[in-house]
Coordinates of C-alpha atoms in Angstrom, one line a residue:
M17 CA -37.9 51.1 -57.7
K18 CA -35.1 52.4 -60.0
L19 CA -35.1 50.7 -63.4
S20 CA -32.3 52.4 -65.4
V21 CA -29.2 54.5 -65.0
T22 CA -30.3 56.6 -68.0
R23 CA -33.2 58.2 -66.2
R24 CA -32.6 61.9 -66.4
D25 CA -35.9 63.6 -65.9
F26 CA -34.2 66.0 -63.4
L27 CA -31.9 67.5 -66.0
A28 CA -32.1 71.0 -67.4
M29 CA -31.8 70.7 -71.2
S30 CA -29.9 72.7 -73.8
S31 CA -28.8 71.9 -77.3
K32 CA -26.4 73.2 -79.9
G33 CA -26.6 72.1 -83.6
V34 CA -26.9 68.5 -84.4
G35 CA -25.1 67.3 -81.3
A36 CA -27.4 67.6 -78.3
V37 CA -26.0 68.1 -74.9
V38 CA -27.8 67.7 -71.6
V39 CA -26.5 70.0 -68.8
S40 CA -27.7 69.7 -65.3
C41 CA -27.7 72.7 -63.0
G42 CA -28.2 70.1 -60.3
L43 CA -24.8 68.6 -61.3
M44 CA -22.7 71.7 -61.1
G45 CA -22.9 75.3 -62.3
C46 CA -25.5 76.8 -64.6
V47 CA -25.8 77.5 -68.3
F48 CA -23.5 80.2 -69.6
D49 CA -25.3 83.5 -70.1
D50 CA -22.8 85.6 -72.1
D51 CA -21.8 87.8 -69.2
D52 CA -18.3 89.0 -69.9
E53 CA -17.7 89.8 -66.3
K54 CA -17.5 86.0 -65.7
S55 CA -14.7 85.5 -68.3
V56 CA -12.0 85.5 -65.6
N57 CA -8.6 83.8 -65.7
A58 CA -8.7 80.3 -64.2
D59 CA -6.7 77.2 -64.5
F60 CA -7.4 73.4 -64.4
L61 CA -5.2 72.5 -61.5
H62 CA -7.1 69.3 -60.7
G63 CA -7.1 67.8 -64.2
V64 CA -10.2 66.3 -66.0
A65 CA -12.2 63.2 -65.6
S66 CA -15.1 61.2 -67.1
G67 CA -17.4 58.6 -65.6
D68 CA -20.7 56.9 -65.3
P69 CA -20.8 56.0 -69.1
T70 CA -24.1 54.9 -70.6
H71 CA -24.7 53.8 -74.2
D72 CA -25.3 57.4 -75.3
A73 CA -23.8 59.6 -72.6
I74 CA -20.9 60.2 -70.2
I75 CA -20.3 62.5 -67.3
L76 CA -17.4 65.0 -67.9
W77 CA -15.7 66.7 -64.9
T78 CA -13.2 69.4 -64.1
R79 CA -12.6 72.2 -61.6
A80 CA -11.8 75.7 -62.8
T81 CA -9.6 77.4 -60.1
P82 CA -9.7 81.2 -60.4
E83 CA -6.3 82.9 -60.5
N84 CA -7.8 85.7 -58.4
S85 CA -9.2 84.4 -55.2
Q86 CA -11.8 87.2 -55.1
D87 CA -13.6 85.9 -58.2
N88 CA -16.8 84.0 -57.5
E89 CA -17.8 82.8 -61.0
V90 CA -15.8 81.5 -63.9
K91 CA -17.0 80.9 -67.5
V92 CA -16.1 77.4 -68.7
S93 CA -16.6 76.0 -72.2
W94 CA -16.2 72.4 -73.2
E95 CA -16.0 70.3 -76.3
V96 CA -16.4 66.6 -77.2
A97 CA -14.9 65.1 -80.3
T98 CA -14.2 61.8 -82.0
D99 CA -10.5 62.7 -82.5
E100 CA -7.7 64.1 -80.3
N101 CA -7.3 67.2 -82.5
F102 CA -11.0 68.1 -82.1
D103 CA -11.5 68.3 -85.9
S104 CA -14.7 66.4 -85.5
V105 CA -16.5 68.0 -82.6
V106 CA -19.8 66.3 -81.9
T107 CA -21.1 68.4 -79.1
D108 CA -20.0 71.4 -77.0
G109 CA -21.4 73.9 -74.5
Q110 CA -20.7 76.6 -71.9
M111 CA -21.3 76.8 -68.2
V112 CA -20.5 79.0 -65.2
A113 CA -18.6 77.5 -62.3
T114 CA -19.4 79.2 -59.0
V115 CA -17.8 79.4 -55.6
D116 CA -20.9 77.9 -54.0
Q117 CA -20.2 74.7 -56.0
D118 CA -16.5 74.8 -55.3
F119 CA -15.9 75.8 -59.0
I120 CA -16.7 72.3 -60.0
V121 CA -17.9 71.7 -63.6
K122 CA -19.9 68.5 -64.3
V123 CA -21.5 68.0 -67.7
D124 CA -23.7 65.1 -68.8
A125 CA -22.7 64.9 -72.5
V126 CA -25.5 63.0 -74.3
G127 CA -26.4 62.1 -77.9
L128 CA -23.2 60.0 -78.3
E129 CA -22.7 56.7 -80.1
A130 CA -22.4 53.4 -78.2
G131 CA -19.1 51.7 -77.7
T132 CA -17.1 54.8 -78.9
I133 CA -14.1 56.6 -77.5
Y134 CA -14.6 60.3 -77.2
Y135 CA -12.1 63.0 -76.4
Y136 CA -13.0 66.1 -74.4
R137 CA -11.5 69.3 -73.1
F138 CA -12.4 72.4 -71.2
K139 CA -11.5 76.1 -71.7
T140 CA -11.5 79.3 -69.6
A141 CA -10.6 82.8 -70.6
N142 CA -6.9 82.0 -70.6
K143 CA -6.4 78.3 -70.3
V144 CA -7.2 75.0 -72.0
S145 CA -7.3 71.8 -70.0
V146 CA -5.5 68.6 -70.9
V147 CA -7.5 66.3 -73.2
G148 CA -9.3 63.5 -71.6
Q149 CA -10.9 60.5 -73.1
G150 CA -13.7 58.1 -72.2
R151 CA -15.7 55.3 -73.8
T152 CA -19.4 54.9 -73.9
L153 CA -21.0 51.5 -73.1
P154 CA -21.2 49.1 -76.0
E155 CA -24.5 47.6 -77.2
G156 CA -25.5 44.3 -78.7
A157 CA -23.0 41.4 -79.1
V158 CA -19.8 42.1 -77.2
S159 CA -16.8 39.8 -77.4
A160 CA -14.7 41.2 -74.6
A161 CA -14.6 43.8 -71.8
K162 CA -11.6 44.7 -69.6
F163 CA -11.6 46.6 -66.3
A164 CA -9.1 47.8 -63.8
V165 CA -10.4 47.4 -60.2
M166 CA -8.9 49.3 -57.3
S167 CA -9.6 50.8 -53.9
C168 CA -8.1 52.3 -50.7
A169 CA -5.8 55.2 -51.5
N170 CA -4.4 56.8 -48.3
Y171 CA -2.5 59.9 -49.4
P172 CA 0.1 60.0 -46.6
A173 CA 0.9 56.3 -46.8
G174 CA 2.8 56.5 -50.0
Y175 CA 2.8 57.5 -53.7
F176 CA 0.0 56.5 -56.0
N177 CA 2.1 54.3 -58.2
V178 CA -0.8 51.8 -58.6
Y179 CA -2.8 54.6 -60.4
E180 CA 0.3 55.1 -62.6
L181 CA 0.5 51.4 -63.3
A182 CA -3.2 51.4 -64.2
A183 CA -2.7 54.4 -66.5
Q184 CA -0.2 52.3 -68.5
Q185 CA -2.9 49.9 -69.5
D186 CA -4.1 51.1 -72.9
D187 CA -7.1 48.7 -73.5
L188 CA -9.4 49.4 -70.5
D189 CA -13.1 49.8 -71.0
A190 CA -13.4 51.5 -67.5
V191 CA -11.8 51.8 -64.1
I192 CA -14.0 50.4 -61.3
H193 CA -13.1 52.1 -58.0
L194 CA -14.6 50.4 -55.0
G195 CA -14.1 53.1 -52.4
D196 CA -11.8 54.7 -49.9
Y197 CA -11.0 57.2 -52.6
I198 CA -9.9 59.5 -49.8
Y199 CA -9.3 59.0 -46.0
E200 CA -10.7 61.3 -43.3
Y201 CA -7.9 61.1 -40.7
A202 CA -5.9 64.0 -39.4
R203 CA -2.1 64.4 -39.7
G204 CA -0.1 61.9 -37.8
E205 CA -2.9 59.3 -37.7
Y206 CA -3.5 56.1 -39.7
A207 CA -0.6 55.0 -41.9
S208 CA 1.1 58.5 -41.7
E209 CA 4.5 57.4 -40.3
K210 CA 6.4 58.6 -43.3
A211 CA 4.2 61.4 -44.5
V212 CA 6.7 64.1 -43.8
E213 CA 9.5 62.1 -45.6
Y214 CA 7.2 61.7 -48.7
D215 CA 6.0 65.3 -48.5
R216 CA 2.4 64.0 -48.4
Q217 CA 1.0 65.5 -45.2
V218 CA -2.8 65.8 -45.5
L219 CA -4.8 69.0 -46.0
P220 CA -6.5 70.2 -44.0
E221 CA -4.4 69.2 -41.0
G222 CA -7.3 68.0 -38.9
E223 CA -9.9 65.3 -39.3
L224 CA -12.6 66.0 -41.8
F225 CA -16.0 67.1 -40.5
T226 CA -17.3 69.9 -42.6
L227 CA -18.1 70.4 -46.3
A228 CA -15.0 72.7 -46.6
D229 CA -12.9 70.0 -44.9
Y230 CA -13.9 67.2 -47.4
R231 CA -13.6 69.5 -50.4
T232 CA -10.0 70.5 -49.4
R233 CA -9.0 66.8 -49.0
Y234 CA -10.4 65.9 -52.4
G235 CA -8.7 68.9 -53.9
Q236 CA -5.3 67.7 -52.5
Y237 CA -5.8 64.1 -53.7
R238 CA -6.7 65.4 -57.2
T239 CA -3.4 67.3 -57.5
D240 CA -1.7 64.0 -57.6
T241 CA -0.3 63.6 -61.2
S242 CA -0.7 59.8 -61.3
L243 CA -4.4 60.0 -60.3
Q244 CA -4.9 62.9 -62.8
K245 CA -3.3 60.8 -65.6
L246 CA -5.6 57.8 -64.9
H247 CA -8.7 60.0 -64.7
S248 CA -7.9 61.6 -68.1
A249 CA -7.2 58.2 -69.7
V250 CA -10.4 56.2 -68.9
A251 CA -13.9 56.6 -67.5
F252 CA -14.4 55.8 -63.9
I253 CA -17.3 53.8 -62.4
T254 CA -17.2 54.5 -58.6
V255 CA -18.8 53.7 -55.3
W256 CA -17.9 54.9 -51.9
D257 CA -16.7 52.9 -48.9
D258 CA -16.4 54.1 -45.3
H259 CA -13.5 56.5 -45.3
E260 CA -15.2 58.9 -47.7
V261 CA -17.2 59.6 -44.4
A262 CA -15.4 58.0 -41.4
N263 CA -13.9 54.7 -40.5
D264 CA -16.5 51.8 -40.2
T265 CA -19.4 53.9 -41.2
W266 CA -22.9 52.5 -40.9
R267 CA -26.3 54.1 -41.4
D268 CA -26.4 56.2 -38.2
G269 CA -22.8 56.4 -37.1
A270 CA -19.2 55.3 -37.5
E271 CA -16.4 53.9 -35.4
N272 CA -14.4 57.1 -36.0
H273 CA -17.1 59.5 -34.8
N274 CA -18.2 60.4 -31.3
D275 CA -20.8 62.7 -29.8
D276 CA -18.1 65.4 -29.1
E277 CA -17.5 65.7 -32.8
G278 CA -21.0 67.0 -33.6
D279 CA -24.0 65.5 -35.4
F280 CA -23.1 62.5 -37.5
D281 CA -25.8 63.0 -40.1
T282 CA -24.6 66.5 -40.7
R283 CA -21.1 65.2 -41.2
K284 CA -22.3 62.4 -43.5
Q285 CA -24.3 64.8 -45.7
A286 CA -21.3 67.1 -46.1
A287 CA -19.1 64.1 -47.0
L288 CA -21.5 62.7 -49.5
Q289 CA -22.0 66.1 -51.1
A290 CA -18.3 66.5 -51.6
Y291 CA -18.1 63.1 -53.1
F292 CA -20.7 63.9 -55.7
E293 CA -19.0 67.2 -56.4
W294 CA -15.5 65.7 -56.9
L295 CA -16.3 62.4 -58.6
P296 CA -17.6 62.1 -62.2
I297 CA -20.8 60.4 -61.0
R298 CA -24.5 61.0 -62.1
P299 CA -27.0 61.4 -59.3
W300 CA -30.4 59.7 -59.5
T301 CA -32.2 63.0 -58.8
E302 CA -31.1 66.6 -58.3
G303 CA -29.5 67.0 -54.9
N304 CA -29.7 63.3 -54.0
H305 CA -26.3 62.5 -52.6
E306 CA -27.3 59.3 -50.7
E307 CA -28.4 56.8 -53.4
I308 CA -25.4 55.6 -55.3
Y309 CA -26.4 52.1 -56.4
R310 CA -26.9 51.7 -60.2
S311 CA -26.2 49.3 -63.1
F312 CA -24.1 49.5 -66.3
A313 CA -24.8 47.2 -69.3
F314 CA -21.8 46.2 -71.4
G315 CA -23.9 44.8 -74.3
D316 CA -24.8 41.1 -73.9
L317 CA -21.6 40.3 -72.1
V318 CA -21.6 42.0 -68.6
D319 CA -24.1 43.7 -66.4
L320 CA -22.3 45.5 -63.6
H321 CA -24.4 46.3 -60.6
M322 CA -22.7 48.8 -58.2
L323 CA -23.9 48.5 -54.7
D324 CA -23.8 50.6 -51.5
T325 CA -23.0 48.2 -48.7
R326 CA -21.9 51.0 -46.4
V327 CA -23.8 54.3 -46.0
L328 CA -27.4 54.1 -47.1
A329 CA -28.9 51.3 -45.0
R330 CA -26.2 49.2 -43.2
D331 CA -27.1 48.1 -39.6
K332 CA -24.3 48.7 -37.1
Q333 CA -21.6 46.1 -37.1
L334 CA -21.6 43.3 -34.5
E335 CA -18.7 43.1 -32.1
Y336 CA -17.4 39.9 -30.4
A337 CA -17.0 41.8 -27.2
T338 CA -20.8 42.1 -26.9
Y339 CA -21.0 38.3 -26.6
T340 CA -18.0 37.7 -24.4
D341 CA -18.4 37.6 -20.6
P342 CA -15.6 39.9 -19.3
A343 CA -15.3 38.0 -16.1
T344 CA -15.0 34.4 -17.4
G345 CA -14.2 35.0 -21.1
A346 CA -17.1 32.7 -22.0
F347 CA -18.5 33.4 -25.5
D348 CA -22.3 33.3 -26.1
S349 CA -22.2 31.5 -29.4
Q350 CA -26.0 30.9 -29.5
Q351 CA -26.9 34.6 -29.2
F352 CA -24.2 35.5 -31.6
M353 CA -25.5 33.1 -34.3
A354 CA -29.0 34.3 -33.7
D355 CA -28.0 37.9 -34.3
V356 CA -25.7 37.3 -37.3
T357 CA -28.4 35.3 -39.1
N358 CA -31.3 37.6 -38.1
T359 CA -33.6 38.0 -41.1
E360 CA -34.1 41.7 -40.2
R361 CA -30.4 42.5 -40.3
T362 CA -29.5 44.4 -43.4
M363 CA -26.5 45.6 -45.3
L364 CA -28.3 46.9 -48.4
G365 CA -31.7 47.9 -47.1
Q366 CA -35.0 46.6 -48.5
E367 CA -35.3 49.0 -51.5
Q368 CA -31.7 48.4 -52.7
L369 CA -32.1 44.6 -52.2
L370 CA -35.3 44.5 -54.2
W371 CA -33.7 46.5 -56.9
L372 CA -30.8 44.1 -57.1
Q373 CA -33.0 41.0 -57.1
S374 CA -35.1 42.5 -59.9
S375 CA -32.0 43.4 -61.9
L376 CA -30.6 39.8 -61.5
L377 CA -33.9 38.2 -62.4
Q378 CA -34.4 40.3 -65.5
S379 CA -30.8 40.3 -66.9
T380 CA -29.8 38.1 -69.8
A381 CA -26.1 39.2 -69.9
K382 CA -23.5 36.4 -69.8
W383 CA -21.9 37.7 -66.6
Q384 CA -23.5 39.3 -63.6
V385 CA -21.0 41.4 -61.7
L386 CA -21.5 42.9 -58.2
G387 CA -19.2 45.9 -57.7
Q388 CA -19.2 46.5 -53.9
Q389 CA -16.9 47.3 -51.0
V390 CA -16.5 44.4 -48.6
L391 CA -15.8 40.7 -48.8
M392 CA -18.8 38.6 -49.6
G393 CA -17.1 35.2 -49.4
S394 CA -17.2 33.5 -46.0
M395 CA -13.8 34.1 -44.3
L396 CA -13.9 31.9 -41.3
L397 CA -10.7 31.6 -39.3
P398 CA -9.9 29.5 -36.3
A399 CA -11.1 31.5 -33.3
A400 CA -7.6 31.6 -31.8
I401 CA -6.5 33.6 -34.8
A402 CA -9.6 35.7 -35.3
T403 CA -9.4 36.8 -31.7
L404 CA -5.7 37.5 -32.0
Q405 CA -4.7 35.0 -29.3
M406 CA -2.5 33.3 -31.9
S407 CA -0.8 34.4 -35.0
I408 CA -1.3 32.5 -38.3
P409 CA 2.2 31.1 -38.4
E410 CA 2.0 30.2 -34.7
F411 CA -1.3 28.4 -35.2
A412 CA 0.0 26.5 -38.2
R413 CA 3.2 25.4 -36.3
L414 CA 1.4 24.4 -33.1
G415 CA -1.4 22.8 -35.0
G416 CA 1.1 20.7 -36.9
L417 CA 2.8 19.8 -33.7
A418 CA -0.5 18.8 -32.1
Q419 CA -1.2 16.5 -35.2
L420 CA 2.2 14.9 -34.7
A421 CA 1.4 14.3 -31.0
A422 CA -2.0 12.7 -31.9
R423 CA -0.3 10.4 -34.5
A424 CA 2.4 9.4 -32.0
Q425 CA -0.3 8.7 -29.3
A426 CA -2.2 6.5 -31.8
G427 CA 1.0 4.6 -32.6
D428 CA 1.3 5.7 -36.2
P429 CA 4.1 3.6 -37.7
S430 CA 4.6 6.1 -40.6
L431 CA 6.2 8.8 -38.3
T432 CA 9.8 9.4 -39.3
A433 CA 12.7 9.7 -36.9
E434 CA 12.9 13.4 -37.8
E435 CA 9.3 13.9 -36.9
L436 CA 9.6 12.1 -33.6
A437 CA 12.7 14.1 -32.7
Y438 CA 10.9 17.3 -33.5
L439 CA 7.9 16.3 -31.4
Q440 CA 10.1 15.3 -28.4
Q441 CA 11.9 18.6 -28.7
N442 CA 8.8 20.8 -28.7
Q443 CA 6.0 18.8 -27.0
A444 CA 6.2 20.9 -23.9
E445 CA 4.6 23.8 -25.8
L446 CA 1.4 21.8 -26.1
T447 CA -0.1 23.0 -22.8
D448 CA -3.7 22.5 -21.9
E449 CA -4.3 26.1 -22.8
V450 CA -2.7 25.8 -26.2
L451 CA -4.7 22.6 -27.0
A452 CA -7.9 24.3 -26.0
L453 CA -7.2 27.2 -28.3
L454 CA -6.4 24.9 -31.2
Q455 CA -9.7 23.2 -30.7
L456 CA -11.9 26.3 -30.8
P457 CA -14.2 26.5 -33.9
A458 CA -13.7 28.7 -36.9
I459 CA -15.5 32.1 -36.7
P460 CA -15.7 35.2 -39.0
Y461 CA -12.6 37.2 -38.8
N462 CA -14.3 40.4 -40.0
L463 CA -17.8 41.3 -38.9
D464 CA -17.7 44.5 -40.9
A465 CA -17.9 42.3 -44.1
W466 CA -20.8 40.1 -45.3
D467 CA -20.0 37.5 -42.7
G468 CA -21.7 39.9 -40.3
Y469 CA -24.9 40.0 -42.5
A470 CA -25.4 36.4 -43.4
Y471 CA -29.2 36.4 -44.2
E472 CA -29.0 39.1 -46.9
R473 CA -26.1 37.3 -48.5
E474 CA -28.1 34.2 -48.8
V475 CA -30.9 36.1 -50.5
I476 CA -28.5 37.4 -53.1
F477 CA -27.0 34.0 -53.7
A478 CA -30.5 32.5 -54.1
S479 CA -31.4 35.1 -56.7
A480 CA -28.3 34.4 -58.8
K481 CA -28.7 30.7 -58.3
S482 CA -32.3 30.6 -59.4
M483 CA -31.4 32.2 -62.8
G484 CA -28.3 30.1 -63.3
H485 CA -26.2 33.3 -63.6
N486 CA -22.5 33.4 -63.9
L487 CA -22.0 35.5 -60.8
V488 CA -18.8 37.5 -60.1
V489 CA -18.4 39.6 -57.0
I490 CA -15.6 42.2 -56.7
A491 CA -14.5 43.8 -53.5
G492 CA -12.0 46.2 -52.0
D493 CA -11.7 47.4 -48.4
T494 CA -9.3 44.8 -46.9
H495 CA -6.1 46.2 -48.6
N496 CA -5.3 42.7 -49.7
A497 CA -6.0 40.5 -52.7
W498 CA -8.3 37.5 -52.4
A499 CA -9.9 34.9 -54.8
S500 CA -12.6 32.7 -53.4
D501 CA -15.4 30.4 -54.5
L502 CA -18.8 31.6 -53.2
T503 CA -21.0 28.9 -51.6
D504 CA -24.4 29.2 -50.1
A505 CA -25.7 27.7 -46.8
A506 CA -26.5 24.5 -48.6
G507 CA -22.9 24.2 -49.7
D508 CA -23.6 24.8 -53.4
T509 CA -21.1 26.9 -55.3
V510 CA -23.0 30.0 -56.8
G511 CA -20.2 32.2 -58.0
V512 CA -16.7 33.6 -57.5
E513 CA -15.2 36.6 -55.7
F514 CA -12.2 38.6 -56.7
A515 CA -10.9 41.3 -54.3
T516 CA -8.3 43.9 -55.1
S517 CA -5.4 45.0 -53.0
S518 CA -5.0 48.7 -52.1
V519 CA -3.4 51.7 -53.8
T520 CA -1.4 52.6 -50.7
S521 CA -3.2 51.5 -47.5
P522 CA -1.3 48.8 -45.6
G523 CA -2.6 45.3 -45.4
L524 CA -2.4 42.3 -43.1
E525 CA 1.4 42.4 -43.1
Y526 CA 1.1 45.8 -41.3
Y527 CA -1.5 44.7 -38.7
L528 CA 0.2 41.3 -38.0
G529 CA 3.7 42.8 -38.0
L530 CA 5.0 40.0 -40.2
P531 CA 8.6 40.1 -41.5
D532 CA 9.0 39.6 -45.3
E533 CA 10.3 36.1 -44.9
Q534 CA 7.1 34.9 -43.2
I535 CA 4.7 36.3 -45.9
P536 CA 4.7 33.4 -48.3
A537 CA 4.1 30.8 -45.6
T538 CA 1.4 32.9 -44.0
E539 CA -0.4 33.3 -47.3
A540 CA -0.2 29.5 -47.9
A541 CA -1.5 28.9 -44.4
L542 CA -4.5 31.2 -45.0
V543 CA -5.4 29.4 -48.2
D544 CA -5.2 26.1 -46.3
L545 CA -7.2 27.3 -43.3
V546 CA -10.0 29.2 -45.1
T547 CA -12.6 27.0 -46.9
N548 CA -13.1 28.1 -50.5
L549 CA -10.1 30.5 -50.5
K550 CA -8.0 29.9 -53.6
Y551 CA -5.5 32.8 -53.5
T552 CA -4.4 35.7 -51.3
N553 CA -1.7 38.3 -51.3
I554 CA -1.4 40.0 -47.9
N555 CA 1.7 42.2 -48.5
D556 CA 1.7 44.0 -51.8
R557 CA -0.1 47.1 -53.1
G558 CA -1.7 46.8 -56.5
L559 CA -4.7 46.5 -58.7
L560 CA -7.0 43.9 -60.2
L561 CA -7.5 43.4 -64.0
L562 CA -10.7 41.7 -65.0
T563 CA -11.1 40.5 -68.6
F564 CA -14.5 39.1 -69.6
T565 CA -15.2 37.1 -72.7
Q566 CA -18.2 35.0 -73.7
D567 CA -16.3 31.9 -72.4
E568 CA -14.5 33.0 -69.2
V569 CA -13.5 35.7 -66.8
K570 CA -9.8 36.1 -66.2
S571 CA -8.7 37.8 -63.0
E572 CA -5.1 39.1 -62.9
W573 CA -3.5 40.8 -59.9
M574 CA -0.7 43.3 -60.7
Y575 CA 1.6 44.8 -58.0
V576 CA 4.1 47.6 -57.7
D577 CA 7.5 47.0 -56.0
T578 CA 7.2 50.1 -53.9
I579 CA 5.1 53.1 -52.9
A580 CA 7.9 54.7 -51.0
S581 CA 9.3 56.3 -54.2
K582 CA 7.8 57.7 -57.3
T583 CA 10.3 55.5 -59.2
F584 CA 8.8 52.0 -59.3
T585 CA 8.5 48.8 -61.4
E586 CA 5.8 46.2 -61.7
N587 CA 6.5 43.4 -59.2
S588 CA 5.8 40.7 -61.7
S589 CA 7.1 38.0 -59.4
R590 CA 4.1 38.5 -57.2
S591 CA 1.5 38.7 -60.0
H592 CA -1.2 36.0 -60.1
S593 CA -4.1 35.1 -62.3
V594 CA -7.1 32.7 -62.1
T595 CA -10.1 32.1 -64.4
S596 CA -13.7 31.0 -64.1
A597 CA -15.4 29.5 -67.1
A598 CA -19.0 30.4 -68.1
G599 CA -21.4 27.8 -66.9
N600 CA -19.0 26.7 -64.1
P601 CA -19.5 28.9 -61.0
A602 CA -16.0 28.1 -59.6
I603 CA -12.4 29.2 -60.0
N604 CA -10.5 26.9 -62.3

């Protein structure tokens, strides 16, 4: 069982002066060997990045693109300093970036001080990169920590203004990216209607299957100036979701993969290798591109546990069609409940679940935060809505009409003349079929989320509950913002969940085809319909700011007014914030 993210027994070591640096040939490249033939001209077209900070180390990243496409190796040097002018260099080194590793340079810079901002840069024979900065994790007593949480950036859907907005925040300890950093689709597919207008058609043109395909797509994303700016400004802590491989990925397949497209595992391994190449992330062991779960300790304040709910061990998603008789439409609810609560059904897998339980049981930090992809809170919607037989506004209107009819039938004297007139005008809509739909029970609207893996969710809740932890779950994936109380099967509140909107990927307003004027009423109806749901935004693209103190966690959603133009403003009229106090596992 993995015990610490600082385990680095796989690294090759080198040191220079007082400041020791650990460089992994397994991360990227190899140690510089004074061969002048490798001193070729190369540029840093994809910017710089830092990530996976520990108390004494941080991963540094760049890509050195040779000016001559025939060059196969590039000398790259790097420096880390405590000041932007690099007057106080604390560690430096040299490496060779090779064509086999896509000219990626990743350095594990160690021997650093806790809770300190460091500046870094890279050099080739003729170029110096922009200066990046990143902060190591603090130790001991910590009064506050602030994070930007984001996910779901589909390049052709619009401009990355949400990354630009995040880069404007100057007090972040880290960016937590919860996946869908890239999308695998071909040109003209998902959310690409205006890609030509935006000059954001994807590369390569086709769907991603090979290592070269995934590398090319990452390379295109990383030319985006807003994403480059954010990467250079703050360290990232990341985890993948499904689109880094293919839509609705599970352990042995994906919705967006069929047998005609080749072996799924080969595709998955290529995708995960490219992810580890292009993201500033530290592998557990050399060449291990599958295990991504790990923890980050922000002193005595926050323990952040990043989970893989997608690729490593997830069982295939359940589908309502499996339990519906095609001839009669009858739904086998007994078999469905047996399957969804099956104790053998897994999202995390046994090893990862045991690691998480152990981490929760041993931790003494004020806040336990689970950074993961999909909604953990129960999102039960009336079956008529979940099965798309009624829209949310339609269900709310007809449900209200049915309530008026029931009150009238009972002889309710409080009915107003206006209500009676409305009922008389519209009662014909309450057909037997409509009334039957209104009476159907609430069911999970998304079986790809934790609602489709109920047993394992209860195990996590029980672990947090047994220790009296202040549990905070953060999620992405849905492209919408959510805030919910988390309750276990006994009805006890065990924590809170905050979900971020997307960078560009469209949300429920896209799928439901809702006009702008129906958005507020639909959001209000959702909060009313879904037990424990406290807030939602189903229309705007944005990010989530989380600020932890010893007393409370504050969740603030920030949105941009457009992704259709690089010129944007913050849509402050749609911003929202909620808090949860330490010792009180509910949203205030």
